[in-house]
Coordinates of C-alpha atoms in Angstrom, one line a residue:
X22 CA -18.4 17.9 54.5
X23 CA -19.4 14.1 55.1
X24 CA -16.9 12.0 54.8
X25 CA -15.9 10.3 51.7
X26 CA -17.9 6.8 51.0
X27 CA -15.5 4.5 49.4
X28 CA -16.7 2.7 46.0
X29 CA -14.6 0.7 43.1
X30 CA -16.3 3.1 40.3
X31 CA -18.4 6.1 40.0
X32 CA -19.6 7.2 37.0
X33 CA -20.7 10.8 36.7
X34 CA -23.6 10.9 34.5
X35 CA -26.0 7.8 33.1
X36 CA -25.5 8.7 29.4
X37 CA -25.3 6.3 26.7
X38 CA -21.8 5.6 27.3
X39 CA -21.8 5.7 31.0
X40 CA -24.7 3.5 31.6
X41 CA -22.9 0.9 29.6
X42 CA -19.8 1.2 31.8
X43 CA -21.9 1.1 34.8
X44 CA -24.0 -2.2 33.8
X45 CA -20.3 -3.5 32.8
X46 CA -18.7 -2.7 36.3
X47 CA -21.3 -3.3 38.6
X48 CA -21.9 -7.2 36.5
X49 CA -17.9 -7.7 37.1
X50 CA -18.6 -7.3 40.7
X51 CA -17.7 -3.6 41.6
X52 CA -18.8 -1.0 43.6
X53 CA -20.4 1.3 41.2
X54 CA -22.7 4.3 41.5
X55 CA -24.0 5.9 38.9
X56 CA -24.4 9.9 40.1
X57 CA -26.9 12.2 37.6
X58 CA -29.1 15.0 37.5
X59 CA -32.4 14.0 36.1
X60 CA -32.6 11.7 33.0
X61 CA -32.2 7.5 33.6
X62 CA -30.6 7.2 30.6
X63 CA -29.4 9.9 29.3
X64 CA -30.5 12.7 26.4
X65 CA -31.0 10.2 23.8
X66 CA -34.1 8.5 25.3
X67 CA -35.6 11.0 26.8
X68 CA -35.2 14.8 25.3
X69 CA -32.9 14.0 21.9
X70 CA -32.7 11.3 19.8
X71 CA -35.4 8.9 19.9
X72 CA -38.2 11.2 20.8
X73 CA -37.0 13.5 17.8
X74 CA -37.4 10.4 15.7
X75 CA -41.0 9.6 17.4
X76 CA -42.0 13.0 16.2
X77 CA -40.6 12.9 12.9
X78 CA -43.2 9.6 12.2
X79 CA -45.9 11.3 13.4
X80 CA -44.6 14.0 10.2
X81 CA -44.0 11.4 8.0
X82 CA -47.4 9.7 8.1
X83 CA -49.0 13.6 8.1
X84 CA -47.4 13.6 5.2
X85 CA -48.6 10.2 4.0
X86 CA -52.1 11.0 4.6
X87 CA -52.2 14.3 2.9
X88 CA -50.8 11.8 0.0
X89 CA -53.8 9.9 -0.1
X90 CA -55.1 10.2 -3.7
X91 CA -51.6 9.2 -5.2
X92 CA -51.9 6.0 -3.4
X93 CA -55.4 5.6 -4.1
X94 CA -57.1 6.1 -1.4
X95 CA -60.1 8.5 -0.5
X96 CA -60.5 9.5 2.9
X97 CA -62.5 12.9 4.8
X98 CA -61.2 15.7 6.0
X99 CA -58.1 15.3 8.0
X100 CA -56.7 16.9 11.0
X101 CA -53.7 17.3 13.1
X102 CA -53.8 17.4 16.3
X103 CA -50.7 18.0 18.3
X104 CA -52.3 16.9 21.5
X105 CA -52.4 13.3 20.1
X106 CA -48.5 13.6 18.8
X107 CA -47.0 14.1 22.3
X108 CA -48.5 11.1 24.4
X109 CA -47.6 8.8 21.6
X110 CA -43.8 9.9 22.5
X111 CA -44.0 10.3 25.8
X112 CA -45.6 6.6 26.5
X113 CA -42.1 5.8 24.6
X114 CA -39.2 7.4 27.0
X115 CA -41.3 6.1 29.6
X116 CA -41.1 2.2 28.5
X117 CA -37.3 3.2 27.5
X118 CA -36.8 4.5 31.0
X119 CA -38.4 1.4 32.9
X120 CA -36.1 -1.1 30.3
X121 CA -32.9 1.2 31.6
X122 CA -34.2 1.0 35.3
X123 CA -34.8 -2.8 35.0
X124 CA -31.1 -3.3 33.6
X125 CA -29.8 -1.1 36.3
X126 CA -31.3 -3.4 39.1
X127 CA -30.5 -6.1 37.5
X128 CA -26.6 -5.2 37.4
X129 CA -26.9 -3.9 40.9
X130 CA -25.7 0.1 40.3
X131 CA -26.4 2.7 42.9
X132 CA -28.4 5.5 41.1
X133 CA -28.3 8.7 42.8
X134 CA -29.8 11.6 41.7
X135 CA -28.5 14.9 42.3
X136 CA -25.5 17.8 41.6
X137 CA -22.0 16.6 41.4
X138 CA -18.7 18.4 41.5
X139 CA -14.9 17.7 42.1
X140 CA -14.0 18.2 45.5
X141 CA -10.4 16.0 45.4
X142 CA -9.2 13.4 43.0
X143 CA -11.6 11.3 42.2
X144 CA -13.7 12.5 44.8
X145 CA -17.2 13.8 43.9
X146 CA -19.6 16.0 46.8
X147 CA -23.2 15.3 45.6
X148 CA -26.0 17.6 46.5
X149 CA -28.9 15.3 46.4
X150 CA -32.0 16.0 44.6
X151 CA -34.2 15.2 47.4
X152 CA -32.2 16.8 49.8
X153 CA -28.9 16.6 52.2
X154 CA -25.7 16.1 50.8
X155 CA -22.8 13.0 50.2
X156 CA -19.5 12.6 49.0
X157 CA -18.2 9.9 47.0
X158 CA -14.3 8.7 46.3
X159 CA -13.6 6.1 44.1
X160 CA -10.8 3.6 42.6
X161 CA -12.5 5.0 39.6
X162 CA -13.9 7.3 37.7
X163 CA -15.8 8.0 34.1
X164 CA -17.1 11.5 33.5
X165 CA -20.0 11.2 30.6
X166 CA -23.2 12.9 30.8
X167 CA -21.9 15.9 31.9
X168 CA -22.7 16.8 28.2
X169 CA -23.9 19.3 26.2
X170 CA -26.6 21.9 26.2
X171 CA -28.1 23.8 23.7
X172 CA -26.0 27.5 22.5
X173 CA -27.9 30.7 22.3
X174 CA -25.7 33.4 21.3
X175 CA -25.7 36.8 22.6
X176 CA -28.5 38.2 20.1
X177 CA -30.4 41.8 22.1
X178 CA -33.1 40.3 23.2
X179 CA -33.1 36.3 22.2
X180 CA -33.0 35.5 25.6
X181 CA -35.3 37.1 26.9
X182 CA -37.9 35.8 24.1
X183 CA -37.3 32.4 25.7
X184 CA -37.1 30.7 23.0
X185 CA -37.2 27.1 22.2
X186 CA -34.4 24.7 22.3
X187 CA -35.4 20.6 20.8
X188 CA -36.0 19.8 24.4
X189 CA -38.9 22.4 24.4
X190 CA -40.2 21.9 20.9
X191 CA -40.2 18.0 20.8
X192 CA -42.7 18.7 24.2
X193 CA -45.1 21.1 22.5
X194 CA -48.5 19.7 22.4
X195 CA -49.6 22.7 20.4
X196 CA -49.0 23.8 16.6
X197 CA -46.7 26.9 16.2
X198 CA -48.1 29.1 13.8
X199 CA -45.2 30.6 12.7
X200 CA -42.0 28.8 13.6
X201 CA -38.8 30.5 13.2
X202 CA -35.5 28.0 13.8
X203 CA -32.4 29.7 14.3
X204 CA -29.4 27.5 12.0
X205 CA -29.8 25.3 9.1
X206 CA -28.0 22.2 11.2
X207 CA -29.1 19.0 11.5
X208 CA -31.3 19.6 14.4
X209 CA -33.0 22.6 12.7
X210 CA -33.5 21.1 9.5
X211 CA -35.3 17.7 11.4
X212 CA -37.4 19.9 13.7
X213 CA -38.4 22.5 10.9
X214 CA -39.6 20.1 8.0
X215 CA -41.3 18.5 11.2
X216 CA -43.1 20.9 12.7
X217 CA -44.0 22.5 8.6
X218 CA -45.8 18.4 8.1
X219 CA -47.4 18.8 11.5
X220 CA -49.2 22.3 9.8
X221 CA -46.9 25.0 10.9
X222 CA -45.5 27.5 8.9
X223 CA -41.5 27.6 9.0
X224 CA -38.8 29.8 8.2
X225 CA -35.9 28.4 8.2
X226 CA -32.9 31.0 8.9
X227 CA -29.2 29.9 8.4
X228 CA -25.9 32.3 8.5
X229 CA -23.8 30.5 6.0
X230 CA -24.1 30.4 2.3
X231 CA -25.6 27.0 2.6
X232 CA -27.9 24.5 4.9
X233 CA -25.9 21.6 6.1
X234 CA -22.7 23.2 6.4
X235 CA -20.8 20.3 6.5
X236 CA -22.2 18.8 3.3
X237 CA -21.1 18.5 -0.5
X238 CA -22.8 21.7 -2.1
X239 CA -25.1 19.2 -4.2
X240 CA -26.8 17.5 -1.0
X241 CA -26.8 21.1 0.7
X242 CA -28.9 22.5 -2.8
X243 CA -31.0 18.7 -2.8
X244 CA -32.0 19.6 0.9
X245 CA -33.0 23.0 -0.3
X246 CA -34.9 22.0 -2.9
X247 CA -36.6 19.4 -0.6
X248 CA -37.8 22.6 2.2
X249 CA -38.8 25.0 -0.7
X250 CA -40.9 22.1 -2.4
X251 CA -42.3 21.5 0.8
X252 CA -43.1 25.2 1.3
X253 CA -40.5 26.0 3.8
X254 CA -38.9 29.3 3.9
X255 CA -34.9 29.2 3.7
X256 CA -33.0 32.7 4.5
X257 CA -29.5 31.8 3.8
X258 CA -26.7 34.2 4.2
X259 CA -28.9 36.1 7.2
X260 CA -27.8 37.2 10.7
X261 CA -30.1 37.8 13.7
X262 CA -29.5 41.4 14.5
X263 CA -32.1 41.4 17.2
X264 CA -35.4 40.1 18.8
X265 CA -38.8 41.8 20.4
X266 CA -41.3 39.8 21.9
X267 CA -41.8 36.3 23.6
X268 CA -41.9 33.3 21.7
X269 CA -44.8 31.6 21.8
X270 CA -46.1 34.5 21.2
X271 CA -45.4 37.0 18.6
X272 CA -42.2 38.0 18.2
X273 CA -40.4 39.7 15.3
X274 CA -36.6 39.4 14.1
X275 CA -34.4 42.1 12.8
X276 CA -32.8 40.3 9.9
X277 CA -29.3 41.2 8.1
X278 CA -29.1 39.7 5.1
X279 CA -27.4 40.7 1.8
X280 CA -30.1 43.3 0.3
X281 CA -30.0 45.0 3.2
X282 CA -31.8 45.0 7.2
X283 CA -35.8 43.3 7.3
X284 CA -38.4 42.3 9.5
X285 CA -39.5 38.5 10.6
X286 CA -42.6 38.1 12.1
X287 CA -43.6 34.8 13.8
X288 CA -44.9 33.0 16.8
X289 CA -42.1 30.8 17.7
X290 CA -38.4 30.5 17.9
X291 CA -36.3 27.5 18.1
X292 CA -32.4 27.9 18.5
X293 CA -30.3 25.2 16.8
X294 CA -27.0 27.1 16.4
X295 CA -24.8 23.8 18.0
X296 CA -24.2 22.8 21.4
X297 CA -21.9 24.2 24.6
X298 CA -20.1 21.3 26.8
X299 CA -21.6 21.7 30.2
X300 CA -18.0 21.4 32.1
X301 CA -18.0 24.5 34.3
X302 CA -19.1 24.8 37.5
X303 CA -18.4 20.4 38.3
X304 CA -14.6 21.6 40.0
X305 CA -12.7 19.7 37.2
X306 CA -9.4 21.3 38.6
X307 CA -10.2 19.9 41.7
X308 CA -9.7 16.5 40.4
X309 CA -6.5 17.9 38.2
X310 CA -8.5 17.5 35.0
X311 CA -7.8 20.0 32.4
X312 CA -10.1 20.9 29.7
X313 CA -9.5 22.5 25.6
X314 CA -9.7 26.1 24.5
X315 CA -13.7 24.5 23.5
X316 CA -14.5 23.6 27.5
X317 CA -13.8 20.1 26.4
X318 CA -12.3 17.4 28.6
X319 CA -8.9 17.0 27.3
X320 CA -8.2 13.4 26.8
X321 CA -6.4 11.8 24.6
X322 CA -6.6 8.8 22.5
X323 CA -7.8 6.5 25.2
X324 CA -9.6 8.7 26.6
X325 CA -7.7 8.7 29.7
X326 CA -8.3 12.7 31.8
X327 CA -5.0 14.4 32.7
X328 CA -6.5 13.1 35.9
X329 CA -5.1 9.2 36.9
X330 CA -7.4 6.9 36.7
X331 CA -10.1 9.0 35.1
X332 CA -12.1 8.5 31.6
X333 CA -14.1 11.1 30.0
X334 CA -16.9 9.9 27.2
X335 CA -18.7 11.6 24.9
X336 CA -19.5 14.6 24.4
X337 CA -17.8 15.9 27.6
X338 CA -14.7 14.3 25.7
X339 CA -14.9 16.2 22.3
X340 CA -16.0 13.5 20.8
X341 CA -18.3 13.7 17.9
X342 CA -21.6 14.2 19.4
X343 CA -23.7 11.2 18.2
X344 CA -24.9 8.7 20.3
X345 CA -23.5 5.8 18.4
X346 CA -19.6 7.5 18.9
X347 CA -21.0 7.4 23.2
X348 CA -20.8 4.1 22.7
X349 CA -18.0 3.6 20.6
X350 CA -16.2 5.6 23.5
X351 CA -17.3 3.1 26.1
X352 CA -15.6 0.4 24.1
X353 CA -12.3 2.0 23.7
X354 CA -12.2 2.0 27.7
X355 CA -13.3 -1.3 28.5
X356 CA -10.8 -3.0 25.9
X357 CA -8.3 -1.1 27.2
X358 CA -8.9 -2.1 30.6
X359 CA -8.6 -5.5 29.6
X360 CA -5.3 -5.1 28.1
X361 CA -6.4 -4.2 24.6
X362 CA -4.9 -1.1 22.6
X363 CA -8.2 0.6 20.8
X364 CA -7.5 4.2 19.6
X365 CA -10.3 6.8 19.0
X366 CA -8.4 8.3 16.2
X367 CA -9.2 7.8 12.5
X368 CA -12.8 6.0 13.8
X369 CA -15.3 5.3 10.7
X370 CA -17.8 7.5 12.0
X371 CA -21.4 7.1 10.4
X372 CA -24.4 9.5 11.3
X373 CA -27.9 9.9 9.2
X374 CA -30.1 13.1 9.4
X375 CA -33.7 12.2 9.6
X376 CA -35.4 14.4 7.7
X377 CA -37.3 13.2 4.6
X378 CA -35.7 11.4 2.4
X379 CA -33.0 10.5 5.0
X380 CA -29.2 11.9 4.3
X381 CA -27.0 9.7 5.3
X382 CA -23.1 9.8 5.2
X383 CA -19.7 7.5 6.0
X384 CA -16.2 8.4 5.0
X385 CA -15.1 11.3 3.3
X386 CA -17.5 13.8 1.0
X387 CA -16.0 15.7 -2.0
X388 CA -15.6 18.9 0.1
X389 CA -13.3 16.7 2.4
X390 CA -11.0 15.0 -0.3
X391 CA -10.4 18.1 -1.6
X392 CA -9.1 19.8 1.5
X393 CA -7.2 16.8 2.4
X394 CA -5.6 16.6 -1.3
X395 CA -6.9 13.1 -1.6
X396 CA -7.4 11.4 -5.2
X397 CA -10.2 9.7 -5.9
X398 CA -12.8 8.5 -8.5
X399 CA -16.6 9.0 -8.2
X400 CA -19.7 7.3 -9.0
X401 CA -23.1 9.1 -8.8
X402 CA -26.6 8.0 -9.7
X403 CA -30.4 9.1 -8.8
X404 CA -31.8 7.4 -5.8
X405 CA -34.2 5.6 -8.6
X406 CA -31.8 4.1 -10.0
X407 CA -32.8 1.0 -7.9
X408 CA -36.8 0.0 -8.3
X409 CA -38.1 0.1 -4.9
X410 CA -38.2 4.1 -4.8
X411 CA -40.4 3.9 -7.2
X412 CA -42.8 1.4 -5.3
X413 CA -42.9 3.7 -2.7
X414 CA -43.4 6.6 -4.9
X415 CA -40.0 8.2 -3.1
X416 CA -38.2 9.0 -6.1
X417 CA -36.0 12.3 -4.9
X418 CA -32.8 11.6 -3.7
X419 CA -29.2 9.9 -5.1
X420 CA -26.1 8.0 -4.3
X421 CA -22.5 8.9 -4.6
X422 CA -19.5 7.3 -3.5
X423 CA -15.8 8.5 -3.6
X424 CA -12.9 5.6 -4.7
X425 CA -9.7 5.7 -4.1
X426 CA -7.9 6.8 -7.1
X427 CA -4.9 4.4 -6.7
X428 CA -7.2 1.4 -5.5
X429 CA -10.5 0.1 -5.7
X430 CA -11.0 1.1 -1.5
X431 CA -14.4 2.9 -0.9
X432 CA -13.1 6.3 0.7
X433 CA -16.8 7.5 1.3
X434 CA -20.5 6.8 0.9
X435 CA -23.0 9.5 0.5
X436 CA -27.1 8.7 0.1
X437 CA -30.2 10.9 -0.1
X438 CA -33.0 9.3 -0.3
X439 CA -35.5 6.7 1.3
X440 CA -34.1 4.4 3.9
X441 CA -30.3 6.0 3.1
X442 CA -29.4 5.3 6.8
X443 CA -29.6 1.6 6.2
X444 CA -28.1 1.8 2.6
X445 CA -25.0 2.9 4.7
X446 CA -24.7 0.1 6.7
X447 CA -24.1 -2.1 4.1
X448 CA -21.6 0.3 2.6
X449 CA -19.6 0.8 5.9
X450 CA -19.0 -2.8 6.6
X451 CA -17.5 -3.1 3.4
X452 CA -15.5 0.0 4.4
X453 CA -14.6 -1.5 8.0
X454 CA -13.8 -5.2 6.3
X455 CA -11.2 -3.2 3.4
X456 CA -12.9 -4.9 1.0
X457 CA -12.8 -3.4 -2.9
X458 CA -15.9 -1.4 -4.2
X459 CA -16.1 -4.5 -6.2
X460 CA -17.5 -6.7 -4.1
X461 CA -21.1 -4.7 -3.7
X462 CA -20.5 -3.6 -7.4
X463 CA -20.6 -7.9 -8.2
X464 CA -22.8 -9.1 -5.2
X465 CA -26.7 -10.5 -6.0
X466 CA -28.8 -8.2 -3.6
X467 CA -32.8 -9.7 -2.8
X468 CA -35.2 -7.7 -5.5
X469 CA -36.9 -5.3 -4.9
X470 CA -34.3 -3.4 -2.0
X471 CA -33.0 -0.4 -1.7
X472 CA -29.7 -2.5 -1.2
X473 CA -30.4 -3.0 -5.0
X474 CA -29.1 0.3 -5.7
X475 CA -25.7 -0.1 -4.8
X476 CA -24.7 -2.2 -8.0
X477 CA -26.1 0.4 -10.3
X478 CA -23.7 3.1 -8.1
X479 CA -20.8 0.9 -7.9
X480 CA -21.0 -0.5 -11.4
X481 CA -20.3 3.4 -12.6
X482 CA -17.4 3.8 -10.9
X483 CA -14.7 5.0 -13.8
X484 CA -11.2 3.5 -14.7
X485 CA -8.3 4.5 -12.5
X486 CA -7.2 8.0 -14.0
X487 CA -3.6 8.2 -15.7
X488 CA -2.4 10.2 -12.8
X489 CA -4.2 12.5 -9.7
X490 CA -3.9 15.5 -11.4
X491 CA -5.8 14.1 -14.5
X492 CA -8.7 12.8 -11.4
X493 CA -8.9 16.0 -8.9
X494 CA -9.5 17.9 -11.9
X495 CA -11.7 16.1 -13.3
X496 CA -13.3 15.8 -9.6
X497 CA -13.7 19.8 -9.2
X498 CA -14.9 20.2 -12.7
X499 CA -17.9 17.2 -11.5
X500 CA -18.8 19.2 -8.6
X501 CA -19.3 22.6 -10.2

């Protein structure tokens, strides 16, 4: 082995949350590499978030255009061609890759591409990408990209289909005839309506009683609702007993679902059943890092490894897998660095699914209060209930929000409909600030927004109840 190089930081992997601690070291002067496999930048750029969201427009305006006549418009015969929908994205992650390249220089990191492991503490052997080998010791050390990678559980025969994962389906520059997507996730439920506006057929096939697990059960039945109006299939309550075939292809399921064992025939199979933290094989216990019963990093509420002087971030860490909480994670290090005392726990975590109308949620749901035995009051009104749905001719969807029962704090925000990811924001800085559910309820919001809408929802927020019994009655009797 070559000996050790000496640097101030090393950062294993370039993700969202490690490039910013790299840009950040590196511009205070430090040594820093930056070691990762493949993507400058990270998932999110190149095989995850923002290409997902590039491919979800190109759905949207399919959708748009086979709309035509309600907006008044005539047009010819219209056609989808998947051939177009892929340069369009990939002309994106490469201008996103050059702007993380340029920033990179700029700060003067060290990029070097290749496989990384533990060999000591804080001492990483790299087999590089274009050949030969280093190794690499620093002062310190942030673990981030390591990441995640898509879960495919032991069905007879999945594997061998080869099917899908989002990396694979957001490349396709063909249209699945049949596409079969394995969960009723987020991921599944952006990629299925998707592909089903791009021209596919889908079947959407999910193991619990619901899609959207982690949902109320009236956003989980809205979301329904949604795929079956848009002539999506939806097996709920159905296990995967088996596959024969190759995907891509033709392949055919064995299905178990509560009438008995059936047949799936289809084309194509993407596999969105949740995500595996890639942390074997990079000799954590070389370094003395430990990891959870769920191949996690254990860290704790800094962050800070079982390892001195080594951070983990992101999804490596157990931290909720959103790319907005990667960055969130970056700032909990570097305050504390500087003498500050930022925890990770009991973080206001926001996230929006993009399919169409947007879901979008902060702070607790019903299902949530509930388990935690929390009192609240709740406000709910249809997504029209403001007037620039209706401009739009977007009209499905609605608003709830959760109170506390004892005071007038917003404990949760909940929107279905058009631009619901930005209707959040308003409502979590309101959240973040403390501030009473009055203050939106009495604010004058520019007409016609969908900001409008919040003083219709927050104006039917009831009285305080007489006592919490009185209220989480009341509350279960709401939600069945």
């Amino acid at each position: 082995m070559n000996a050790a190089e000496q640097y101030d930081v090393l950062v294993l992997g370039g993700g969202t949350a490690g490039k910013l601690m790299a840009w950040t070291m590196a511009e205070e002067g430090r040594r820093t590499a930056v070691i990762d496999r493949k993507y400058i930048g990270g998932s999110c750029p190149n095989v995850a978030c923002l290409p997902s969201k590039n491919v979800i427009r190109s759905a949207k305006v399919a959708s748009l255009v086979g709309r035509h006549r309600e907006f008044g418009i005539e047009t010819g015969p219209i056609a989808i061609d998947m051939a177009g929908v892929y340069p369009r994205k990939r002309e994106m992650v490469d201008g996103i890759i050059q702007v993380h390249l340029n920033k990179y220089r700029a700060a003067g990191d060290e990029l070097i591409f290749g496989d990384a492991a533990f060999v000591a503490p804080r001492t990483l052997h790299v087999a590089l990408s274009d050949g030969g080998e280093r190794t690499l010791t620093a002062d310190r050390v942030f673990v981030n990209v390591v990441g995640t990678h898509a879960a495919i559980p032991d069905i007879p025969g999945l594997r061998e289909s080869k099917p899908m994962t989002h990396i694979e389906a957001l490349d396709l520059q063909r249209r699945p005839e049949h596409l079969i997507v394995l969960g009723g996730g987020y991921v599944g439920l952006e990629l299925g309506q998707a592909l089903r506006r791009l021209g596919s057929r889908v079947t959407v096939i999910g193991r619990g009683s619901q899609l959207a697990s982690n949902e109320d059960a009236d956003v989980a039945q809205a979301i329904l609702q949604l795929f079956r109006d848009e002539g999506i299939d939806v097996l709920l309550g159905t296990h995967v007993l088996g596959v024969n075939g190759l995907s891509g292809g033709h392949v055919t399921l064995q299905l178990q679902t509560g009438n008995g064992t059936r047949p799936l025939d289809g084309t194509d199979i993407l596999v969105a059943l949740g995500r595996t933290p890639n942390t074997n094989g990079i000799g954590l216990k070389n370094a003395g890092i430990e990891v959870t019963e769920k191949a996690h990093i254990r860290v704790n509420d800094r962050l800070e490894t079982t390892a001195p002087n080594v951070w983990a971030m992101g999804e490596c860490a157990g931290s909720p897998y959103f790319t907005h909480v990667s960055e969130d994670d970056f700032n909990v290090i570097r305050e504390n660095l500087n003498g500050g005392r930022r925890s990770t726990t009991d973080r206001l975590v926001p996230y929006c699914v993009f399919i169409d109308p947007e879901l979008a949620r902060v702070g607790l749901n019903e299902s949530q209060a509930r388990e935690r035995n929390v009192a609240y009051r709740i406000a709910y009104v249809p997504i029209d209930a403001a007037w620039r749905p209706w401009t739009l001719s977007e009209r499905r969807g609605f608003m709830k929000t959760l109170i506390d029962a004892d005071s007038d704090r917003i404990l949760g925000f909940t929107a279905f409909g058009p631009e619901a990811g930005e209707l959040m924001g308003t409502v979590q800085l309101a959240m973040l600030a403390g501030l009473p559910y009055t203050i939106l309820r009495d604010s004058m919001f520019a007409h016609p927004t969908m900001t409008e809408g919040l003083k219709a929802l927050f104006m039917g927020v009831p009285q305080r109840p007489e006592n919490h019994a009185e209220q989480l009655q009341h509350a279960r009797t709401y939600a069945n």
